[in-house]
mmCIF file with all atom_site columns, C-alpha atoms in Angstrom:
data_model
loop_
_atom_site.group_PDB
_atom_site.id
_atom_site.type_symbol
_atom_site.label_atom_id
_atom_site.label_alt_id
_atom_site.label_comp_id
_atom_site.label_asym_id
_atom_site.label_entity_id
_atom_site.label_seq_id
_atom_site.pdbx_PDB_ins_code
_atom_site.Cartn_x
_atom_site.Cartn_y
_atom_site.Cartn_z
_atom_site.occupancy
_atom_site.B_iso_or_equiv
_atom_site.pdbx_formal_charge
_atom_site.auth_seq_id
_atom_site.auth_comp_id
_atom_site.auth_asym_id
_atom_site.auth_atom_id
_atom_site.pdbx_PDB_model_num
ATOM 1   C CA . ILE K 1 1   ? 0.000   0.000   0.000   1.00 0.00 ? 1   ILE K CA 1
ATOM 2   C CA . SER K 1 2   ? 1.357   3.395   -0.997  1.00 0.00 ? 2   SER K CA 1
ATOM 3   C CA . SER K 1 3   ? -0.029  6.409   0.819   1.00 0.00 ? 3   SER K CA 1
ATOM 4   C CA . SER K 1 4   ? 0.127   10.109  0.160   1.00 0.00 ? 4   SER K CA 1
ATOM 5   C CA . LYS K 1 5   ? -1.996  12.558  2.144   1.00 0.00 ? 5   LYS K CA 1
ATOM 6   C CA . ASN K 1 6   ? -5.026  10.261  2.482   1.00 0.00 ? 6   ASN K CA 1
ATOM 7   C CA . TYR K 1 7   ? -4.898  9.293   -1.194  1.00 0.00 ? 7   TYR K CA 1
ATOM 8   C CA . ILE K 1 8   ? -4.038  5.637   -1.256  1.00 0.00 ? 8   ILE K CA 1
ATOM 9   C CA . LEU K 1 9   ? -3.013  3.427   -4.123  1.00 0.00 ? 9   LEU K CA 1
ATOM 10  C CA . TYR K 1 10  ? -3.651  -0.184  -3.220  1.00 0.00 ? 10  TYR K CA 1
ATOM 11  C CA . THR K 1 11  ? -1.445  -2.965  -4.523  1.00 0.00 ? 11  THR K CA 1
ATOM 12  C CA . GLU K 1 12  ? -1.361  -6.527  -3.338  1.00 0.00 ? 12  GLU K CA 1
ATOM 13  C CA . GLU K 1 13  ? 1.888   -7.897  -1.973  1.00 0.00 ? 13  GLU K CA 1
ATOM 14  C CA . ASN K 1 14  ? 3.692   -10.282 -4.308  1.00 0.00 ? 14  ASN K CA 1
ATOM 15  C CA . GLU K 1 15  ? 1.407   -9.083  -7.067  1.00 0.00 ? 15  GLU K CA 1
ATOM 16  C CA . THR K 1 16  ? 2.184   -10.491 -10.488 1.00 0.00 ? 16  THR K CA 1
ATOM 17  C CA . ASP K 1 17  ? 1.602   -8.206  -13.417 1.00 0.00 ? 17  ASP K CA 1
ATOM 18  C CA . ASP K 1 18  ? -1.517  -9.376  -15.223 1.00 0.00 ? 18  ASP K CA 1
ATOM 19  C CA . LEU K 1 19  ? -0.445  -7.470  -18.313 1.00 0.00 ? 19  LEU K CA 1
ATOM 20  C CA . ASP K 1 20  ? 1.959   -10.287 -19.119 1.00 0.00 ? 20  ASP K CA 1
ATOM 21  C CA . ASN K 1 21  ? -0.402  -12.407 -21.224 1.00 0.00 ? 21  ASN K CA 1
ATOM 22  C CA . ASP K 1 22  ? 0.719   -13.176 -24.775 1.00 0.00 ? 22  ASP K CA 1
ATOM 23  C CA . GLU K 1 23  ? -2.196  -11.530 -26.601 1.00 0.00 ? 23  GLU K CA 1
ATOM 24  C CA . TYR K 1 24  ? -1.837  -8.257  -24.736 1.00 0.00 ? 24  TYR K CA 1
ATOM 25  C CA . THR K 1 25  ? 1.964   -8.203  -24.877 1.00 0.00 ? 25  THR K CA 1
ATOM 26  C CA . ASP K 1 26  ? 1.850   -8.722  -28.651 1.00 0.00 ? 26  ASP K CA 1
ATOM 27  C CA . PHE K 1 27  ? -0.728  -5.960  -28.934 1.00 0.00 ? 27  PHE K CA 1
ATOM 28  C CA . LEU K 1 28  ? 1.370   -3.529  -26.870 1.00 0.00 ? 28  LEU K CA 1
ATOM 29  C CA . LEU K 1 29  ? 4.472   -4.270  -28.911 1.00 0.00 ? 29  LEU K CA 1
ATOM 30  C CA . ARG K 1 30  ? 2.609   -3.233  -32.053 1.00 0.00 ? 30  ARG K CA 1
ATOM 31  C CA . GLU K 1 31  ? 1.417   0.074   -30.669 1.00 0.00 ? 31  GLU K CA 1
ATOM 32  C CA . LYS K 1 32  ? 2.268   1.742   -27.347 1.00 0.00 ? 32  LYS K CA 1
ATOM 33  C CA . LYS K 1 33  ? -0.864  3.500   -26.159 1.00 0.00 ? 33  LYS K CA 1
ATOM 34  C CA . GLN K 1 34  ? -0.859  7.007   -24.725 1.00 0.00 ? 34  GLN K CA 1
ATOM 35  C CA . ILE K 1 35  ? -2.763  7.645   -21.495 1.00 0.00 ? 35  ILE K CA 1
ATOM 36  C CA . LEU K 1 36  ? -3.650  11.039  -20.054 1.00 0.00 ? 36  LEU K CA 1
ATOM 37  C CA . ILE K 1 37  ? -3.743  11.084  -16.243 1.00 0.00 ? 37  ILE K CA 1
ATOM 38  C CA . VAL K 1 38  ? -5.739  14.004  -14.833 1.00 0.00 ? 38  VAL K CA 1
ATOM 39  C CA . GLU K 1 39  ? -5.289  14.369  -11.063 1.00 0.00 ? 39  GLU K CA 1
ATOM 40  C CA . ASP K 1 40  ? -4.817  17.487  -8.953  1.00 0.00 ? 40  ASP K CA 1
ATOM 41  C CA . ASN K 1 41  ? -2.965  15.637  -6.179  1.00 0.00 ? 41  ASN K CA 1
ATOM 42  C CA . THR K 1 42  ? 0.651   15.574  -7.367  1.00 0.00 ? 42  THR K CA 1
ATOM 43  C CA . ASP K 1 43  ? 1.643   12.602  -5.190  1.00 0.00 ? 43  ASP K CA 1
ATOM 44  C CA . LEU K 1 44  ? -1.199  10.399  -6.397  1.00 0.00 ? 44  LEU K CA 1
ATOM 45  C CA . ARG K 1 45  ? -0.631  11.453  -10.008 1.00 0.00 ? 45  ARG K CA 1
ATOM 46  C CA . GLN K 1 46  ? 3.035   10.455  -9.713  1.00 0.00 ? 46  GLN K CA 1
ATOM 47  C CA . LEU K 1 47  ? 2.099   7.097   -8.177  1.00 0.00 ? 47  LEU K CA 1
ATOM 48  C CA . LEU K 1 48  ? -0.227  6.392   -11.099 1.00 0.00 ? 48  LEU K CA 1
ATOM 49  C CA . VAL K 1 49  ? 2.468   7.407   -13.578 1.00 0.00 ? 49  VAL K CA 1
ATOM 50  C CA . GLU K 1 50  ? 4.962   5.074   -11.894 1.00 0.00 ? 50  GLU K CA 1
ATOM 51  C CA . CYS K 1 51  ? 2.525   2.162   -11.973 1.00 0.00 ? 51  CYS K CA 1
ATOM 52  C CA . LEU K 1 52  ? 1.582   2.585   -15.646 1.00 0.00 ? 52  LEU K CA 1
ATOM 53  C CA . SER K 1 53  ? 4.647   4.031   -17.377 1.00 0.00 ? 53  SER K CA 1
ATOM 54  C CA . ASP K 1 54  ? 6.269   0.645   -18.080 1.00 0.00 ? 54  ASP K CA 1
ATOM 55  C CA . TRP K 1 55  ? 3.337   -0.225  -20.327 1.00 0.00 ? 55  TRP K CA 1
ATOM 56  C CA . TYR K 1 56  ? 2.060   3.090   -21.651 1.00 0.00 ? 56  TYR K CA 1
ATOM 57  C CA . GLU K 1 57  ? 3.193   6.539   -22.735 1.00 0.00 ? 57  GLU K CA 1
ATOM 58  C CA . ILE K 1 58  ? 1.861   8.946   -20.102 1.00 0.00 ? 58  ILE K CA 1
ATOM 59  C CA . CYS K 1 59  ? 0.755   12.575  -20.302 1.00 0.00 ? 59  CYS K CA 1
ATOM 60  C CA . GLU K 1 60  ? -0.148  14.414  -17.105 1.00 0.00 ? 60  GLU K CA 1
ATOM 61  C CA . ALA K 1 61  ? -2.576  17.210  -16.240 1.00 0.00 ? 61  ALA K CA 1
ATOM 62  C CA . LYS K 1 62  ? -3.403  18.772  -12.889 1.00 0.00 ? 62  LYS K CA 1
ATOM 63  C CA . ASP K 1 63  ? -6.997  19.697  -13.819 1.00 0.00 ? 63  ASP K CA 1
ATOM 64  C CA . GLY K 1 64  ? -9.582  19.560  -16.579 1.00 0.00 ? 64  GLY K CA 1
ATOM 65  C CA . ILE K 1 65  ? -8.453  22.804  -18.200 1.00 0.00 ? 65  ILE K CA 1
ATOM 66  C CA . GLU K 1 66  ? -4.900  21.531  -18.632 1.00 0.00 ? 66  GLU K CA 1
ATOM 67  C CA . ALA K 1 67  ? -6.284  18.193  -19.865 1.00 0.00 ? 67  ALA K CA 1
ATOM 68  C CA . THR K 1 68  ? -8.325  19.964  -22.556 1.00 0.00 ? 68  THR K CA 1
ATOM 69  C CA . SER K 1 69  ? -5.166  21.664  -23.847 1.00 0.00 ? 69  SER K CA 1
ATOM 70  C CA . ILE K 1 70  ? -3.297  18.361  -23.930 1.00 0.00 ? 70  ILE K CA 1
ATOM 71  C CA . LEU K 1 71  ? -6.149  16.708  -25.833 1.00 0.00 ? 71  LEU K CA 1
ATOM 72  C CA . LYS K 1 72  ? -5.872  19.379  -28.549 1.00 0.00 ? 72  LYS K CA 1
ATOM 73  C CA . THR K 1 73  ? -2.193  18.671  -29.203 1.00 0.00 ? 73  THR K CA 1
ATOM 74  C CA . ASN K 1 74  ? -1.759  14.942  -28.473 1.00 0.00 ? 74  ASN K CA 1
ATOM 75  C CA . GLU K 1 75  ? -3.287  11.704  -29.687 1.00 0.00 ? 75  GLU K CA 1
ATOM 76  C CA . ILE K 1 76  ? -4.604  10.296  -26.428 1.00 0.00 ? 76  ILE K CA 1
ATOM 77  C CA . ASP K 1 77  ? -5.849  6.699   -26.322 1.00 0.00 ? 77  ASP K CA 1
ATOM 78  C CA . LEU K 1 78  ? -7.355  6.705   -22.808 1.00 0.00 ? 78  LEU K CA 1
ATOM 79  C CA . ILE K 1 79  ? -8.062  9.201   -20.032 1.00 0.00 ? 79  ILE K CA 1
ATOM 80  C CA . ILE K 1 80  ? -7.827  8.484   -16.304 1.00 0.00 ? 80  ILE K CA 1
ATOM 81  C CA . SER K 1 81  ? -9.319  11.348  -14.326 1.00 0.00 ? 81  SER K CA 1
ATOM 82  C CA . ASP K 1 82  ? -10.141 12.254  -10.775 1.00 0.00 ? 82  ASP K CA 1
ATOM 83  C CA . ILE K 1 83  ? -13.569 13.835  -10.301 1.00 0.00 ? 83  ILE K CA 1
ATOM 84  C CA . MET K 1 84  ? -12.973 16.482  -7.649  1.00 0.00 ? 84  MET K CA 1
ATOM 85  C CA . MET K 1 85  ? -10.490 19.003  -9.078  1.00 0.00 ? 85  MET K CA 1
ATOM 86  C CA . PRO K 1 86  ? -10.309 22.792  -9.249  1.00 0.00 ? 86  PRO K CA 1
ATOM 87  C CA . ASN K 1 87  ? -11.182 24.805  -12.370 1.00 0.00 ? 87  ASN K CA 1
ATOM 88  C CA . LYS K 1 88  ? -12.812 21.987  -14.366 1.00 0.00 ? 88  LYS K CA 1
ATOM 89  C CA . ASP K 1 89  ? -13.786 18.789  -12.562 1.00 0.00 ? 89  ASP K CA 1
ATOM 90  C CA . GLY K 1 90  ? -13.778 15.262  -13.914 1.00 0.00 ? 90  GLY K CA 1
ATOM 91  C CA . TYR K 1 91  ? -17.508 15.249  -14.709 1.00 0.00 ? 91  TYR K CA 1
ATOM 92  C CA . GLU K 1 92  ? -17.185 18.394  -16.840 1.00 0.00 ? 92  GLU K CA 1
ATOM 93  C CA . LEU K 1 93  ? -14.098 17.015  -18.568 1.00 0.00 ? 93  LEU K CA 1
ATOM 94  C CA . CYS K 1 94  ? -15.798 13.704  -19.302 1.00 0.00 ? 94  CYS K CA 1
ATOM 95  C CA . VAL K 1 95  ? -18.907 15.359  -20.782 1.00 0.00 ? 95  VAL K CA 1
ATOM 96  C CA . GLU K 1 96  ? -16.699 17.655  -22.873 1.00 0.00 ? 96  GLU K CA 1
ATOM 97  C CA . VAL K 1 97  ? -14.655 14.705  -24.174 1.00 0.00 ? 97  VAL K CA 1
ATOM 98  C CA . LYS K 1 98  ? -17.683 12.553  -24.965 1.00 0.00 ? 98  LYS K CA 1
ATOM 99  C CA . ASP K 1 99  ? -19.614 15.415  -26.632 1.00 0.00 ? 99  ASP K CA 1
ATOM 100 C CA . SER K 1 100 ? -16.817 16.240  -29.084 1.00 0.00 ? 100 SER K CA 1
ATOM 101 C CA . ILE K 1 101 ? -16.604 14.252  -32.323 1.00 0.00 ? 101 ILE K CA 1
ATOM 102 C CA . GLU K 1 102 ? -12.793 14.573  -32.175 1.00 0.00 ? 102 GLU K CA 1
ATOM 103 C CA . THR K 1 103 ? -12.502 12.946  -28.736 1.00 0.00 ? 103 THR K CA 1
ATOM 104 C CA . SER K 1 104 ? -15.717 10.980  -28.150 1.00 0.00 ? 104 SER K CA 1
ATOM 105 C CA . HIS K 1 105 ? -13.968 7.710   -29.010 1.00 0.00 ? 105 HIS K CA 1
ATOM 106 C CA . ILE K 1 106 ? -11.453 8.050   -26.147 1.00 0.00 ? 106 ILE K CA 1
ATOM 107 C CA . PRO K 1 107 ? -12.227 5.709   -23.230 1.00 0.00 ? 107 PRO K CA 1
ATOM 108 C CA . PHE K 1 108 ? -12.601 7.517   -19.913 1.00 0.00 ? 108 PHE K CA 1
ATOM 109 C CA . VAL K 1 109 ? -11.762 6.027   -16.501 1.00 0.00 ? 109 VAL K CA 1
ATOM 110 C CA . MET K 1 110 ? -12.922 7.965   -13.435 1.00 0.00 ? 110 MET K CA 1
ATOM 111 C CA . ILE K 1 111 ? -11.128 7.515   -10.138 1.00 0.00 ? 111 ILE K CA 1
ATOM 112 C CA . THR K 1 112 ? -12.581 9.182   -7.093  1.00 0.00 ? 112 THR K CA 1
ATOM 113 C CA . ALA K 1 113 ? -13.101 9.233   -3.368  1.00 0.00 ? 113 ALA K CA 1
ATOM 114 C CA . LYS K 1 114 ? -16.820 9.741   -4.036  1.00 0.00 ? 114 LYS K CA 1
ATOM 115 C CA . SER K 1 115 ? -18.364 6.376   -3.245  1.00 0.00 ? 115 SER K CA 1
ATOM 116 C CA . GLY K 1 116 ? -21.875 5.049   -3.621  1.00 0.00 ? 116 GLY K CA 1
ATOM 117 C CA . VAL K 1 117 ? -24.120 3.963   -6.431  1.00 0.00 ? 117 VAL K CA 1
ATOM 118 C CA . ASP K 1 118 ? -25.505 7.482   -7.047  1.00 0.00 ? 118 ASP K CA 1
ATOM 119 C CA . ASN K 1 119 ? -22.006 8.833   -7.708  1.00 0.00 ? 119 ASN K CA 1
ATOM 120 C CA . GLN K 1 120 ? -21.147 5.847   -9.904  1.00 0.00 ? 120 GLN K CA 1
ATOM 121 C CA . LEU K 1 121 ? -24.302 6.418   -11.938 1.00 0.00 ? 121 LEU K CA 1
ATOM 122 C CA . LEU K 1 122 ? -23.469 10.117  -12.257 1.00 0.00 ? 122 LEU K CA 1
ATOM 123 C CA . GLY K 1 123 ? -19.996 9.244   -13.563 1.00 0.00 ? 123 GLY K CA 1
ATOM 124 C CA . LEU K 1 124 ? -21.295 6.671   -16.005 1.00 0.00 ? 124 LEU K CA 1
ATOM 125 C CA . SER K 1 125 ? -24.041 9.077   -17.130 1.00 0.00 ? 125 SER K CA 1
ATOM 126 C CA . ALA K 1 126 ? -21.342 11.649  -17.905 1.00 0.00 ? 126 ALA K CA 1
ATOM 127 C CA . GLY K 1 127 ? -19.867 9.075   -20.283 1.00 0.00 ? 127 GLY K CA 1
ATOM 128 C CA . ALA K 1 128 ? -17.215 7.304   -18.217 1.00 0.00 ? 128 ALA K CA 1
ATOM 129 C CA . ASN K 1 129 ? -16.409 3.762   -19.312 1.00 0.00 ? 129 ASN K CA 1
ATOM 130 C CA . VAL K 1 130 ? -15.106 2.725   -15.893 1.00 0.00 ? 130 VAL K CA 1
ATOM 131 C CA . TYR K 1 131 ? -15.612 4.166   -12.386 1.00 0.00 ? 131 TYR K CA 1
ATOM 132 C CA . ILE K 1 132 ? -13.064 3.188   -9.735  1.00 0.00 ? 132 ILE K CA 1
ATOM 133 C CA . GLU K 1 133 ? -13.293 4.316   -6.123  1.00 0.00 ? 133 GLU K CA 1
ATOM 134 C CA . LYS K 1 134 ? -10.297 5.311   -4.024  1.00 0.00 ? 134 LYS K CA 1
ATOM 135 C CA . PRO K 1 135 ? -8.308  3.707   -2.635  1.00 0.00 ? 135 PRO K CA 1
ATOM 136 C CA . VAL K 1 136 ? -7.387  2.698   -6.167  1.00 0.00 ? 136 VAL K CA 1
ATOM 137 C CA . ASN K 1 137 ? -6.538  -0.958  -6.536  1.00 0.00 ? 137 ASN K CA 1
ATOM 138 C CA . ILE K 1 138 ? -3.786  -0.844  -9.153  1.00 0.00 ? 138 ILE K CA 1
ATOM 139 C CA . LYS K 1 139 ? -4.501  -4.398  -10.289 1.00 0.00 ? 139 LYS K CA 1
ATOM 140 C CA . LEU K 1 140 ? -8.151  -3.462  -10.976 1.00 0.00 ? 140 LEU K CA 1
ATOM 141 C CA . LEU K 1 141 ? -7.084  -0.311  -12.809 1.00 0.00 ? 141 LEU K CA 1
ATOM 142 C CA . LYS K 1 142 ? -4.553  -2.156  -14.981 1.00 0.00 ? 142 LYS K CA 1
ATOM 143 C CA . LYS K 1 143 ? -7.032  -4.903  -15.820 1.00 0.00 ? 143 LYS K CA 1
ATOM 144 C CA . SER K 1 144 ? -9.723  -2.341  -16.710 1.00 0.00 ? 144 SER K CA 1
ATOM 145 C CA . ILE K 1 145 ? -7.316  -0.530  -19.042 1.00 0.00 ? 145 ILE K CA 1
ATOM 146 C CA . GLN K 1 146 ? -6.167  -3.810  -20.566 1.00 0.00 ? 146 GLN K CA 1
ATOM 147 C CA . ASN K 1 147 ? -9.752  -4.921  -21.228 1.00 0.00 ? 147 ASN K CA 1
ATOM 148 C CA . ILE K 1 148 ? -10.630 -1.608  -22.887 1.00 0.00 ? 148 ILE K CA 1
ATOM 149 C CA . PHE K 1 149 ? -7.645  -1.786  -25.245 1.00 0.00 ? 149 PHE K CA 1
ATOM 150 C CA . ILE K 1 150 ? -8.151  -5.464  -26.072 1.00 0.00 ? 150 ILE K CA 1
ATOM 151 C CA . GLN K 1 151 ? -11.835 -4.836  -26.867 1.00 0.00 ? 151 GLN K CA 1
ATOM 152 C CA . GLN K 1 152 ? -10.959 -1.852  -29.068 1.00 0.00 ? 152 GLN K CA 1
ATOM 153 C CA . ASN K 1 153 ? -8.479  -3.986  -30.965 1.00 0.00 ? 153 ASN K CA 1
ATOM 154 C CA . ARG K 1 154 ? -11.022 -6.794  -31.430 1.00 0.00 ? 154 ARG K CA 1
ATOM 155 C CA . VAL K 1 155 ? -13.623 -4.372  -32.801 1.00 0.00 ? 155 VAL K CA 1
ATOM 156 C CA . LYS K 1 156 ? -11.023 -2.927  -35.172 1.00 0.00 ? 156 LYS K CA 1
ATOM 157 C CA . GLU K 1 157 ? -10.049 -6.416  -36.379 1.00 0.00 ? 157 GLU K CA 1
ATOM 158 C CA . TYR K 1 158 ? -13.689 -7.454  -36.781 1.00 0.00 ? 158 TYR K CA 1
ATOM 159 C CA . TYR K 1 159 ? -14.540 -4.472  -38.979 1.00 0.00 ? 159 TYR K CA 1
ATOM 160 C CA . ALA K 1 160 ? -11.335 -4.852  -40.974 1.00 0.00 ? 160 ALA K CA 1
ATOM 161 C CA . ARG K 1 161 ? -12.230 -8.480  -41.756 1.00 0.00 ? 161 ARG K CA 1
ATOM 162 C CA . HIS K 1 162 ? -15.977 -8.204  -42.253 1.00 0.00 ? 162 HIS K CA 1
ATOM 163 C CA . HIS K 1 163 ? -16.826 -4.748  -43.510 1.00 0.00 ? 163 HIS K CA 1
ATOM 164 C CA . PHE K 1 164 ? -13.807 -3.481  -45.366 1.00 0.00 ? 164 PHE K CA 1
ATOM 165 C CA . SER K 1 165 ? -12.499 -6.702  -46.863 1.00 0.00 ? 165 SER K CA 1
ATOM 166 C CA . ASP K 1 166 ? -12.773 -5.368  -50.449 1.00 0.00 ? 166 ASP K CA 1
ATOM 167 C CA . ASN K 1 167 ? -10.351 -2.548  -49.683 1.00 0.00 ? 167 ASN K CA 1
ATOM 168 C CA . PRO K 1 168 ? -6.792  -3.937  -49.290 1.00 0.00 ? 168 PRO K CA 1
ATOM 169 C CA . GLU K 1 169 ? -5.648  -0.770  -47.469 1.00 0.00 ? 169 GLU K CA 1
ATOM 170 C CA . THR K 1 170 ? -7.883  -1.530  -44.463 1.00 0.00 ? 170 THR K CA 1
ATOM 171 C CA . LYS K 1 171 ? -6.860  -5.144  -43.950 1.00 0.00 ? 171 LYS K CA 1
ATOM 172 C CA . ILE K 1 172 ? -4.847  -5.936  -40.847 1.00 0.00 ? 172 ILE K CA 1
#
């Protein structure tokens, strides 16, 4: 367990990295995904970066306004965002991302200290794909990210095989 000012990142002792399966490793070797981490607590943001940077390219933002700027200049594959932040909170950022044709395809993972079904429903209604309560279990977060990217790849392969098979440029 790593702690920083009441923000806790939970990892199990002797944890093996579930990202080591052949299908996912092959997928990552083909294309390293870029994740935007939006968190106003510097210590927690750094802990998340440390836990994910071996597998992904990471961009960081301290609030939703900074995240919006990063989204305009970078090709982001997934967003991990806290909800309670100054200037523009995670709900506002999520709605903004999901309402824009340029960014609506980007999966959005909310992490928050706000617990309870009502808050989860609010996050999912804003467009979040995954809602994880603090303390963040890093194994759960990694598996959620892995599942999102594997599913995206499967959809891409399906459409390449079944709907664009006459066009040789779209074949995988």
